[in-house]
PDB file of C-alpha atoms and ligand atoms in Angstrom:
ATOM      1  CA  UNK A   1       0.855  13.574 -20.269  1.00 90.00           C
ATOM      2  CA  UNK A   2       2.742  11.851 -17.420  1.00 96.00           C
ATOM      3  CA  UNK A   3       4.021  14.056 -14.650  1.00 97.00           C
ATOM      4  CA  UNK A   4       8.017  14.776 -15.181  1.00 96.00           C
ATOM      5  CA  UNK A   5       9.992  13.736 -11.849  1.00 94.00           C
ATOM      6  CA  UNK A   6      11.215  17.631 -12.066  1.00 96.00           C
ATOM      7  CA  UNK A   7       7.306  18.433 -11.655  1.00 97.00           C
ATOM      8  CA  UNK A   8       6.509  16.489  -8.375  1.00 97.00           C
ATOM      9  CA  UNK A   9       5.923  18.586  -5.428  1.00 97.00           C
ATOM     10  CA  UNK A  10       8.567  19.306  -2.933  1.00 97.00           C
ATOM     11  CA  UNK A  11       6.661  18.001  -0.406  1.00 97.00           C
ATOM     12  CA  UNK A  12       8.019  15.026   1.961  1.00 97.00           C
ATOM     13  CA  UNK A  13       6.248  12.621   3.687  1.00 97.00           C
ATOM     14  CA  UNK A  14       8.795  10.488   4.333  1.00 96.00           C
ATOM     15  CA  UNK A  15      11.146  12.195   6.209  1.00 94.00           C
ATOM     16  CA  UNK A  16      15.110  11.648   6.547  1.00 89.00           C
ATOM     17  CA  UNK A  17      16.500   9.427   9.181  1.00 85.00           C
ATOM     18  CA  UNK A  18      14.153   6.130   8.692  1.00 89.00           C
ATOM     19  CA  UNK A  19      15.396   3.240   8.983  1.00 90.00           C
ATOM     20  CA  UNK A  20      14.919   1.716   5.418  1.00 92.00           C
ATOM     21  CA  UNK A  21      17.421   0.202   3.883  1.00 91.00           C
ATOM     22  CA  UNK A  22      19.839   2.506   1.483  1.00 90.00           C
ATOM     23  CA  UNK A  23      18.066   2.483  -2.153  1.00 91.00           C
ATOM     24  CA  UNK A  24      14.991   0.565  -0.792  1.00 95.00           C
ATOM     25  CA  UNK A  25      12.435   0.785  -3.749  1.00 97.00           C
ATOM     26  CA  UNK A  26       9.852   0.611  -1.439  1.00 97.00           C
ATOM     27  CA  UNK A  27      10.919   3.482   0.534  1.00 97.00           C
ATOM     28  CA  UNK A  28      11.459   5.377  -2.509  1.00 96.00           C
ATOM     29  CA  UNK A  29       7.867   4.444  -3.920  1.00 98.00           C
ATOM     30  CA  UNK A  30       6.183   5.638  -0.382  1.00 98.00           C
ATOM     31  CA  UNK A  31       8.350   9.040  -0.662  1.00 97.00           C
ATOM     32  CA  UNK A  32       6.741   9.469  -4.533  1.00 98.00           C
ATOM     33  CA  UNK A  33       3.296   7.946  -2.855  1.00 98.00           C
ATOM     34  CA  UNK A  34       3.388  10.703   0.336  1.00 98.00           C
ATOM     35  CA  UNK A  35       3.956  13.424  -2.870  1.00 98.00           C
ATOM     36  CA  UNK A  36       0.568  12.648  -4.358  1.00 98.00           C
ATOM     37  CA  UNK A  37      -1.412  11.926  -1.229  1.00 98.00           C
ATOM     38  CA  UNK A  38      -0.535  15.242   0.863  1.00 98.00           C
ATOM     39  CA  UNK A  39      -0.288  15.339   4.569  1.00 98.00           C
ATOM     40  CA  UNK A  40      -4.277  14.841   5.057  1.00 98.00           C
ATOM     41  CA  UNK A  41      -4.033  11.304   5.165  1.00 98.00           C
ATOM     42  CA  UNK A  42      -4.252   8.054   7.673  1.00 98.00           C
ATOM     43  CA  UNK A  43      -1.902   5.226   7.214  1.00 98.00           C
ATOM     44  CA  UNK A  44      -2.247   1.891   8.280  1.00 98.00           C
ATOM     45  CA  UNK A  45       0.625  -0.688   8.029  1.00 98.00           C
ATOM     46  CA  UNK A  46       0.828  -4.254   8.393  1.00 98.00           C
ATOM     47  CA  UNK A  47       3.771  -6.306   9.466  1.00 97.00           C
ATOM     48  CA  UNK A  48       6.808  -5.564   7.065  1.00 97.00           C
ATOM     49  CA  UNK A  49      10.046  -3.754   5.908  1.00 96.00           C
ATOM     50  CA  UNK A  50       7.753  -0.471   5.967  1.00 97.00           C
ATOM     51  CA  UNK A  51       6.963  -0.964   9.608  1.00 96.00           C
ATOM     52  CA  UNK A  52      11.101  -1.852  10.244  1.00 93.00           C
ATOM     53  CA  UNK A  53      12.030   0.790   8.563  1.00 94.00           C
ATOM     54  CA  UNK A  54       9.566   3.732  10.349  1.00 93.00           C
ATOM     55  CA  UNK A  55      10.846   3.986  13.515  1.00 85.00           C
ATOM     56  CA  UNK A  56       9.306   4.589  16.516  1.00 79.00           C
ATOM     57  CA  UNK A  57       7.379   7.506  18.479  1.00 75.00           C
ATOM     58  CA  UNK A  58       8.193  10.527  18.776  1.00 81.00           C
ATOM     59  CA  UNK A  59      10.539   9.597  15.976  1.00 83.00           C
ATOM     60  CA  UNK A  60       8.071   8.519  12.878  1.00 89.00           C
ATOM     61  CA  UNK A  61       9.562   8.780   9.978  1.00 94.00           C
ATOM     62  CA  UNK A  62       5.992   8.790   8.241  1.00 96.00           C
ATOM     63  CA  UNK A  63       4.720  11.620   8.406  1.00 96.00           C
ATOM     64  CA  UNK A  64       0.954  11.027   8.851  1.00 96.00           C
ATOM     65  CA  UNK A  65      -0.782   9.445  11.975  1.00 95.00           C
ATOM     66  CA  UNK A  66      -0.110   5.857  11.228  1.00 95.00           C
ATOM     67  CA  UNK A  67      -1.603   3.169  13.062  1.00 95.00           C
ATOM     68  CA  UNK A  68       0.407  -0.673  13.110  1.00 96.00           C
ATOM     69  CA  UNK A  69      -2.367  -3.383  12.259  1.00 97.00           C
ATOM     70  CA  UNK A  70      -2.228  -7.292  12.311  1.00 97.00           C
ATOM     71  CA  UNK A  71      -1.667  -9.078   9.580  1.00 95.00           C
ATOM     72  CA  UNK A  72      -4.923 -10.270   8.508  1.00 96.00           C
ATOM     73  CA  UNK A  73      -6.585  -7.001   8.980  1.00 96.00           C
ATOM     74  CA  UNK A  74      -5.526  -4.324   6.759  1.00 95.00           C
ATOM     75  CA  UNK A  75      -8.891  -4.532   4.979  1.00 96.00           C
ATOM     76  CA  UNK A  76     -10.648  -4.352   7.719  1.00 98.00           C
ATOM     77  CA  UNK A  77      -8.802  -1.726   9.786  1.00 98.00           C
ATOM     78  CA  UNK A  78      -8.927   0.230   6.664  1.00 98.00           C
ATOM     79  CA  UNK A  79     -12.758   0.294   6.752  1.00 98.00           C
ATOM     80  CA  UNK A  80     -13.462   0.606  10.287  1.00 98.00           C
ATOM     81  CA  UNK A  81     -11.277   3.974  10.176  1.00 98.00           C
ATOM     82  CA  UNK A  82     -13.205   5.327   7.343  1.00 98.00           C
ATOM     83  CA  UNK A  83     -16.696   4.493   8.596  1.00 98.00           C
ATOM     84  CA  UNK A  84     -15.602   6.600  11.599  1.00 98.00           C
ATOM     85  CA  UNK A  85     -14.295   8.939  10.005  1.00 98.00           C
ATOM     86  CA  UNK A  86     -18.030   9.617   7.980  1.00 96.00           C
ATOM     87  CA  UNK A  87     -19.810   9.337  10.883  1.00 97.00           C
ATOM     88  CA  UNK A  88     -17.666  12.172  12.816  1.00 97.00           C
ATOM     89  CA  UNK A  89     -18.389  14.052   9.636  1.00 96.00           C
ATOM     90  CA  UNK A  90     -22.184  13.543  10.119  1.00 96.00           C
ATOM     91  CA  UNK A  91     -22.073  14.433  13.242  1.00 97.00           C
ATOM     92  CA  UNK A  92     -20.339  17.695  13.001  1.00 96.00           C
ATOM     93  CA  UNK A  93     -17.216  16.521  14.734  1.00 96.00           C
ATOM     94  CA  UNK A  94     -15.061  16.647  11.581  1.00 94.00           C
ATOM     95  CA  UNK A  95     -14.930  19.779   9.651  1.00 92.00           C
ATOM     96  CA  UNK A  96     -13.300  19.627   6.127  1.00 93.00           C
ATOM     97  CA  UNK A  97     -12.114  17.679   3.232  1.00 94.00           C
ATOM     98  CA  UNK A  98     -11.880  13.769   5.144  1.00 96.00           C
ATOM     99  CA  UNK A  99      -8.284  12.227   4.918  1.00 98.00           C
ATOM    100  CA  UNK A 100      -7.314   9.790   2.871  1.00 98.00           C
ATOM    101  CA  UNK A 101      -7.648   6.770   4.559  1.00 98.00           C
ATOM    102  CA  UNK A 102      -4.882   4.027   2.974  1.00 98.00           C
ATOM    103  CA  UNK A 103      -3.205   0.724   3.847  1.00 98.00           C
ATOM    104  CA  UNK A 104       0.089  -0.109   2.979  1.00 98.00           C
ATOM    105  CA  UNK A 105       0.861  -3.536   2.604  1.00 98.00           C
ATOM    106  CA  UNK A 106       3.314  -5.972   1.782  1.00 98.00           C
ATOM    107  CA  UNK A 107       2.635  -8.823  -0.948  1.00 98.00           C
ATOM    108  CA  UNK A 108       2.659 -11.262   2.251  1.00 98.00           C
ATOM    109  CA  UNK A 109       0.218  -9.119   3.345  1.00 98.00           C
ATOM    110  CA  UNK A 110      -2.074  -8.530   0.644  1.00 98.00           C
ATOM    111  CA  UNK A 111      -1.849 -11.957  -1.751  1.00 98.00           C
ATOM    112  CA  UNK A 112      -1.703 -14.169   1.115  1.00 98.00           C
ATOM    113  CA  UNK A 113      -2.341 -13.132   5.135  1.00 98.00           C
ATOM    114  CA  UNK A 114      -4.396 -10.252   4.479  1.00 98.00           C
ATOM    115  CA  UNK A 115      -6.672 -11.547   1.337  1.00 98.00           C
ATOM    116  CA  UNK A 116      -9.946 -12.543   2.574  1.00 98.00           C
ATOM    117  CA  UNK A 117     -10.072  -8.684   4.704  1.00 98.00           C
ATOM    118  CA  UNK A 118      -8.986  -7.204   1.704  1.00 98.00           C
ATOM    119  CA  UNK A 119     -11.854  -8.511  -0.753  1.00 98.00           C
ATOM    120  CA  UNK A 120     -14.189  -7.891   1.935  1.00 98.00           C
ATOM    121  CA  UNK A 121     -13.662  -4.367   2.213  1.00 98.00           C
ATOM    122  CA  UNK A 122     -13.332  -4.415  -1.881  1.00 98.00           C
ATOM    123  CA  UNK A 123     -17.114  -6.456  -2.016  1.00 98.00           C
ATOM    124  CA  UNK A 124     -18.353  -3.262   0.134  1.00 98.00           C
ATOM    125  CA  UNK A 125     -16.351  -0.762  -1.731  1.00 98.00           C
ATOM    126  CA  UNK A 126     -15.474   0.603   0.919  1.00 98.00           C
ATOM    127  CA  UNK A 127     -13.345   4.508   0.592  1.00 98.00           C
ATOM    128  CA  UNK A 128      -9.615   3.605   0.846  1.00 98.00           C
ATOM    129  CA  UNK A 129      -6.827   3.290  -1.080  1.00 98.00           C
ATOM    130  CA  UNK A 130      -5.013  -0.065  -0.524  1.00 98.00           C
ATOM    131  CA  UNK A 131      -1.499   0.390  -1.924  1.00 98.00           C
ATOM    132  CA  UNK A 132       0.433  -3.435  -2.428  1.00 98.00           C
ATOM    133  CA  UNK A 133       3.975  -2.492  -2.314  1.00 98.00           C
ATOM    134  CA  UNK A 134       5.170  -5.894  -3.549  1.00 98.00           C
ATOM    135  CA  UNK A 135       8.799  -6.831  -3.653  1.00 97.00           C
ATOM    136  CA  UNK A 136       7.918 -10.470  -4.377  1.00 97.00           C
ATOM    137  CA  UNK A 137       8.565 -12.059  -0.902  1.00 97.00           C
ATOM    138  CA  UNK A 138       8.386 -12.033   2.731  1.00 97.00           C
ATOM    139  CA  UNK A 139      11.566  -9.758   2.737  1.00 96.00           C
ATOM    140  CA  UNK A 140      11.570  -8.497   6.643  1.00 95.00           C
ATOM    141  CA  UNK A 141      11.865 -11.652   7.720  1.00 96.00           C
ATOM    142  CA  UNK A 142      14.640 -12.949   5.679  1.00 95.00           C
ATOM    143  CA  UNK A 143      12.930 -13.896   2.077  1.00 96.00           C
ATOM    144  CA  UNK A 144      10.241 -15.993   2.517  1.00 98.00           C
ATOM    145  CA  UNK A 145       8.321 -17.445  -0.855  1.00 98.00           C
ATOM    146  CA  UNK A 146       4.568 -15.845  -0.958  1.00 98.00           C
ATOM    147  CA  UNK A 147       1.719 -15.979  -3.356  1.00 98.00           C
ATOM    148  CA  UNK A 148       3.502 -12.954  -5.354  1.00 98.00           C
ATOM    149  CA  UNK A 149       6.778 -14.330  -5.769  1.00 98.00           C
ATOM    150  CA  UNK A 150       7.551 -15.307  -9.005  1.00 97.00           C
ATOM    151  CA  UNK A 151       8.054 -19.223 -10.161  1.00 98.00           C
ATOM    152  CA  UNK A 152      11.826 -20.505 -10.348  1.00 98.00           C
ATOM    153  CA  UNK A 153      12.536 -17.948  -7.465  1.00 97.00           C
ATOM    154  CA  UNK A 154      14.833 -18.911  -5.270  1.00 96.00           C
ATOM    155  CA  UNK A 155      14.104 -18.226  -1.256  1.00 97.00           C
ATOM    156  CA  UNK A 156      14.357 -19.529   2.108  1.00 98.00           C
ATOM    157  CA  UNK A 157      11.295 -21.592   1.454  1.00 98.00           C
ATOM    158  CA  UNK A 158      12.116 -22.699  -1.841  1.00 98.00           C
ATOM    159  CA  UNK A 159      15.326 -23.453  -2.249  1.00 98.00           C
ATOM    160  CA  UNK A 160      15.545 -25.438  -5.147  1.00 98.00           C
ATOM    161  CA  UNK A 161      13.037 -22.578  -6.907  1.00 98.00           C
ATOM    162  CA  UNK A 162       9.467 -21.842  -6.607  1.00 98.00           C
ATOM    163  CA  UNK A 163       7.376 -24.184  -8.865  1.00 98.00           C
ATOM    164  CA  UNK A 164       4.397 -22.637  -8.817  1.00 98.00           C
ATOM    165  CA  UNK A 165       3.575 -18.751 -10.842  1.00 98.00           C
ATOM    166  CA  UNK A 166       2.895 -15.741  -9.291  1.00 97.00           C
ATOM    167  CA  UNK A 167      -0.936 -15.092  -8.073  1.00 97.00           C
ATOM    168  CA  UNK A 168      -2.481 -12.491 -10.746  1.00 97.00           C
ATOM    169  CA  UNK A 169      -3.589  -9.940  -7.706  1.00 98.00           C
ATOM    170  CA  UNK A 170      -4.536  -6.907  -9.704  1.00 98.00           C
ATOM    171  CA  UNK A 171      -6.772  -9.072 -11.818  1.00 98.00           C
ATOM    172  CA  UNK A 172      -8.460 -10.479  -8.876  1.00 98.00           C
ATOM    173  CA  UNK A 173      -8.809  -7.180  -7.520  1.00 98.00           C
ATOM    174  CA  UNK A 174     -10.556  -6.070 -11.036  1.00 98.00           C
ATOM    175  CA  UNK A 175     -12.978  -8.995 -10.780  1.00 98.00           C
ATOM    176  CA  UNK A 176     -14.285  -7.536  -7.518  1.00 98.00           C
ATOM    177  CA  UNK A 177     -15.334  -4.718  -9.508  1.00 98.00           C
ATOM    178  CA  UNK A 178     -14.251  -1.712  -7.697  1.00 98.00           C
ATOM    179  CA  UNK A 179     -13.930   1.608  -9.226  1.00 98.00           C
ATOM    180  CA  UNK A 180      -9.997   1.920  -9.561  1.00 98.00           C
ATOM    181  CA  UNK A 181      -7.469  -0.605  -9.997  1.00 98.00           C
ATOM    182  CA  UNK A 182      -3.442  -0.139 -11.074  1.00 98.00           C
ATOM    183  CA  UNK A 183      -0.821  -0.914 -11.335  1.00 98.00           C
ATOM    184  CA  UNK A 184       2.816   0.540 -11.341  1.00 98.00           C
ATOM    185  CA  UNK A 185       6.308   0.250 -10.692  1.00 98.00           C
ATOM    186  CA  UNK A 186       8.764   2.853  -8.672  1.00 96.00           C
ATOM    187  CA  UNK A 187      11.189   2.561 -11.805  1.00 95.00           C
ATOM    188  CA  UNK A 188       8.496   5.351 -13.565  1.00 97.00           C
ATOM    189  CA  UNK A 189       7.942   8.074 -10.698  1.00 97.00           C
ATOM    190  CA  UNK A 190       5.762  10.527 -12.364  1.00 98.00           C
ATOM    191  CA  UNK A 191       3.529   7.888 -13.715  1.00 98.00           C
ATOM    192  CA  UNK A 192       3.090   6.443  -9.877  1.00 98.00           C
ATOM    193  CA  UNK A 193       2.303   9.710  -9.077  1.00 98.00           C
ATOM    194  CA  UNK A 194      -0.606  10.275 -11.546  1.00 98.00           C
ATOM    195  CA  UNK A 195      -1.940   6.966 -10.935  1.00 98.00           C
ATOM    196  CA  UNK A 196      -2.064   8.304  -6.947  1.00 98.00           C
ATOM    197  CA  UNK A 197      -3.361  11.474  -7.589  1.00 98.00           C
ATOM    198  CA  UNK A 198      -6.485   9.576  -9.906  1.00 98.00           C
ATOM    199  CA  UNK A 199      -7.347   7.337  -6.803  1.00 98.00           C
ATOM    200  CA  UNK A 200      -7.256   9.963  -4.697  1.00 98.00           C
ATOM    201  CA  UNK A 201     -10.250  11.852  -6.022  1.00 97.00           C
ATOM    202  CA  UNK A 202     -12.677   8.239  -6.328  1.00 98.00           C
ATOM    203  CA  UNK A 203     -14.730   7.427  -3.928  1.00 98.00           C
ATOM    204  CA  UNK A 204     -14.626   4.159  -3.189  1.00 98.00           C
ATOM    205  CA  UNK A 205     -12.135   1.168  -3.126  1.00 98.00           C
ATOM    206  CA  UNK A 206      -9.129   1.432  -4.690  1.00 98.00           C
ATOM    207  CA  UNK A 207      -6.233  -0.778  -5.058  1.00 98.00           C
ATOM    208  CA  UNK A 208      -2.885  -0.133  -6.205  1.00 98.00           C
ATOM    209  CA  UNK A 209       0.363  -2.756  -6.738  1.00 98.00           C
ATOM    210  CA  UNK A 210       3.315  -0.997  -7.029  1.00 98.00           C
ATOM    211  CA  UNK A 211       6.409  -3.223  -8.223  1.00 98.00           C
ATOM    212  CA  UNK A 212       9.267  -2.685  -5.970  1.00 97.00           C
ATOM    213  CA  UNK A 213      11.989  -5.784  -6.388  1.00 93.00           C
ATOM    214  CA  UNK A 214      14.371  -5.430  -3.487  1.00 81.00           C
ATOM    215  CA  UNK A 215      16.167  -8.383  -2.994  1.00 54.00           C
TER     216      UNK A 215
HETATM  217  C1  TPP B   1       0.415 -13.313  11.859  1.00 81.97           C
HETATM  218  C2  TPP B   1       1.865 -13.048  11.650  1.00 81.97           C
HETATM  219  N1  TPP B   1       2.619 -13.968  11.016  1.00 81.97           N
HETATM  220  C3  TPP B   1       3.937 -13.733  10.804  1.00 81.97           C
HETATM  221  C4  TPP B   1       4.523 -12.577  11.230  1.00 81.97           C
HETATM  222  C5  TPP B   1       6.004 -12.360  10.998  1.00 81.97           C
HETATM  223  N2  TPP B   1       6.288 -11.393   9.951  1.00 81.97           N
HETATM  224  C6  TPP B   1       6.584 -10.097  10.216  1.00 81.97           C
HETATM  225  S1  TPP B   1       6.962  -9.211   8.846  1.00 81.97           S
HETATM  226  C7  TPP B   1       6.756 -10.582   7.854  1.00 81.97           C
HETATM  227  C8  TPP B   1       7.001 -10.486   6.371  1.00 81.97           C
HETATM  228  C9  TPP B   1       5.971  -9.678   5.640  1.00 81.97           C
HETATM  229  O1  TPP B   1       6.083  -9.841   4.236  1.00 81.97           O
HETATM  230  P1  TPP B   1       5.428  -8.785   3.289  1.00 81.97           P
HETATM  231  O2  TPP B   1       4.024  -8.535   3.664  1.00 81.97           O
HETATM  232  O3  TPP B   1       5.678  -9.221   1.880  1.00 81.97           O
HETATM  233  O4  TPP B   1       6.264  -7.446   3.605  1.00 81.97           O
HETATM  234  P2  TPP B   1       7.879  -7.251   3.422  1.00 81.97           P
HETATM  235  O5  TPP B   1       8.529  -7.784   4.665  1.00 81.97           O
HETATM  236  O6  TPP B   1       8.305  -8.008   2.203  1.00 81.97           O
HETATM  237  O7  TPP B   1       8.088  -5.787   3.310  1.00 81.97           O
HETATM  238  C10 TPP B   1       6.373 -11.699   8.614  1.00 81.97           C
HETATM  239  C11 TPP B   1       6.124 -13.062   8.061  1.00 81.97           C
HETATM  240  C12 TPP B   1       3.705 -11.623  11.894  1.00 81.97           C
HETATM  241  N3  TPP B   1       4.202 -10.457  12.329  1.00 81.97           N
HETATM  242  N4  TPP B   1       2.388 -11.881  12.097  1.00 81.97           N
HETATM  243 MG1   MG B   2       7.163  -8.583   0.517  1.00 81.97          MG
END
């Protein structure tokens, strides 16, 4: 059965005083996200609302070491970290469960910019969970069409209304054959949460799109 809201843990990773926007579904979908994943995690983060909204040291308001990537290289990034990581655990100089190594990315970021790093890492299968927060545009800076935003849209860069449909990205992502691929939407909590929890304990590549409209 899906988790309840009632039955998510109490635990915060996403702590007061950020600088998201009031009601941003992304920022409520990283709070339910930080629930499932625990504090033993690394997050990288490309450029976005997320990384607006996080503030800076000593002030993160993420609370996990997070490390600010370009663009194109969230896949990447992603898999350099967690070949390190295994190696240090080889060697003796990591004791313990590994964290959870997991990139949080924007639809610019994932369908378009960060695409090619992204299905390399996937083709490898590389251990990570890459989490598409996708509010269906370049929203940080100022609504920008991408490959996720959906046709008769109207932004900056298509003001008359996107022709074109949407990319289908978790499809794409299922065709690379990795071993978990979902998606979800921040309107149903508990069943983000499950769906986090399940990629948590798979080796492996795993890619989640999580549905979080916030224009
Ligand atoms: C290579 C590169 N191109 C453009 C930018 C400018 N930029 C910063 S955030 C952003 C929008 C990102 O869109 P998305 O990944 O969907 O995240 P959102 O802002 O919607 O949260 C852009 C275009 C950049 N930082 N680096
Ligand atoms: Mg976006």
């Amino acid at each position: 059965m899906t988790t309840s809201i009632k039955q998510l843990p109490d635990i915060e990773q996403v702590l007061s005083g950020n600088g998201a926007c009031g009601g941003c579904p992304a920022t409520m979908a990283l709070r339910i996200v930080g629930k499932a994943l625990g504090p033993n995690a690394i997050m990288l983060l490309t450029p976005s609302c997320s990384v607006a909204s996080m503030g800076m040291t000593p002030r993160l308001a993420y609370n996990w070491p997070c490390i600010n990537i370009t663009f194109a290289t969230a896949g990447s990034s992603a898999s350099g970290i967690t070949h390190a990581l295994e190696i240090m655990q080889e060697k003796g100089r990591l004791q313990g469960e590994l964290p959870t190594v997991f990139s949080w990315v924007g639809d610019g970021g994932t369908y378009d910019i960060g695409f090619q790093a992204l299905s390399a890492a996937a083709e490898r299968n590389d251990n990570m969970i890459f989490f598409c927060y996708n509010n269906e545009a370049y929203s940080n800076t100022g609504v920008q069409r991408s490959g996720a935003t959906p046709r008769g849209s109207f932004t900056t860069t298509t003001p008359a209304g996107k022709r074109q449909p949407k990319k289908n990205m978790a499809l794409l992502m299922l065709e690379h054959n990795i071993p978990y691929v979902a998606t979800a939407t921040v309107a149903y909590p508990g069943d983000l949460y499950d769906k986090v929890v399940k990629a948590k304990n798979i080796p492996g590549m795993k890619y989640i799109e999580i549905l979080a409209p916030a224009i």
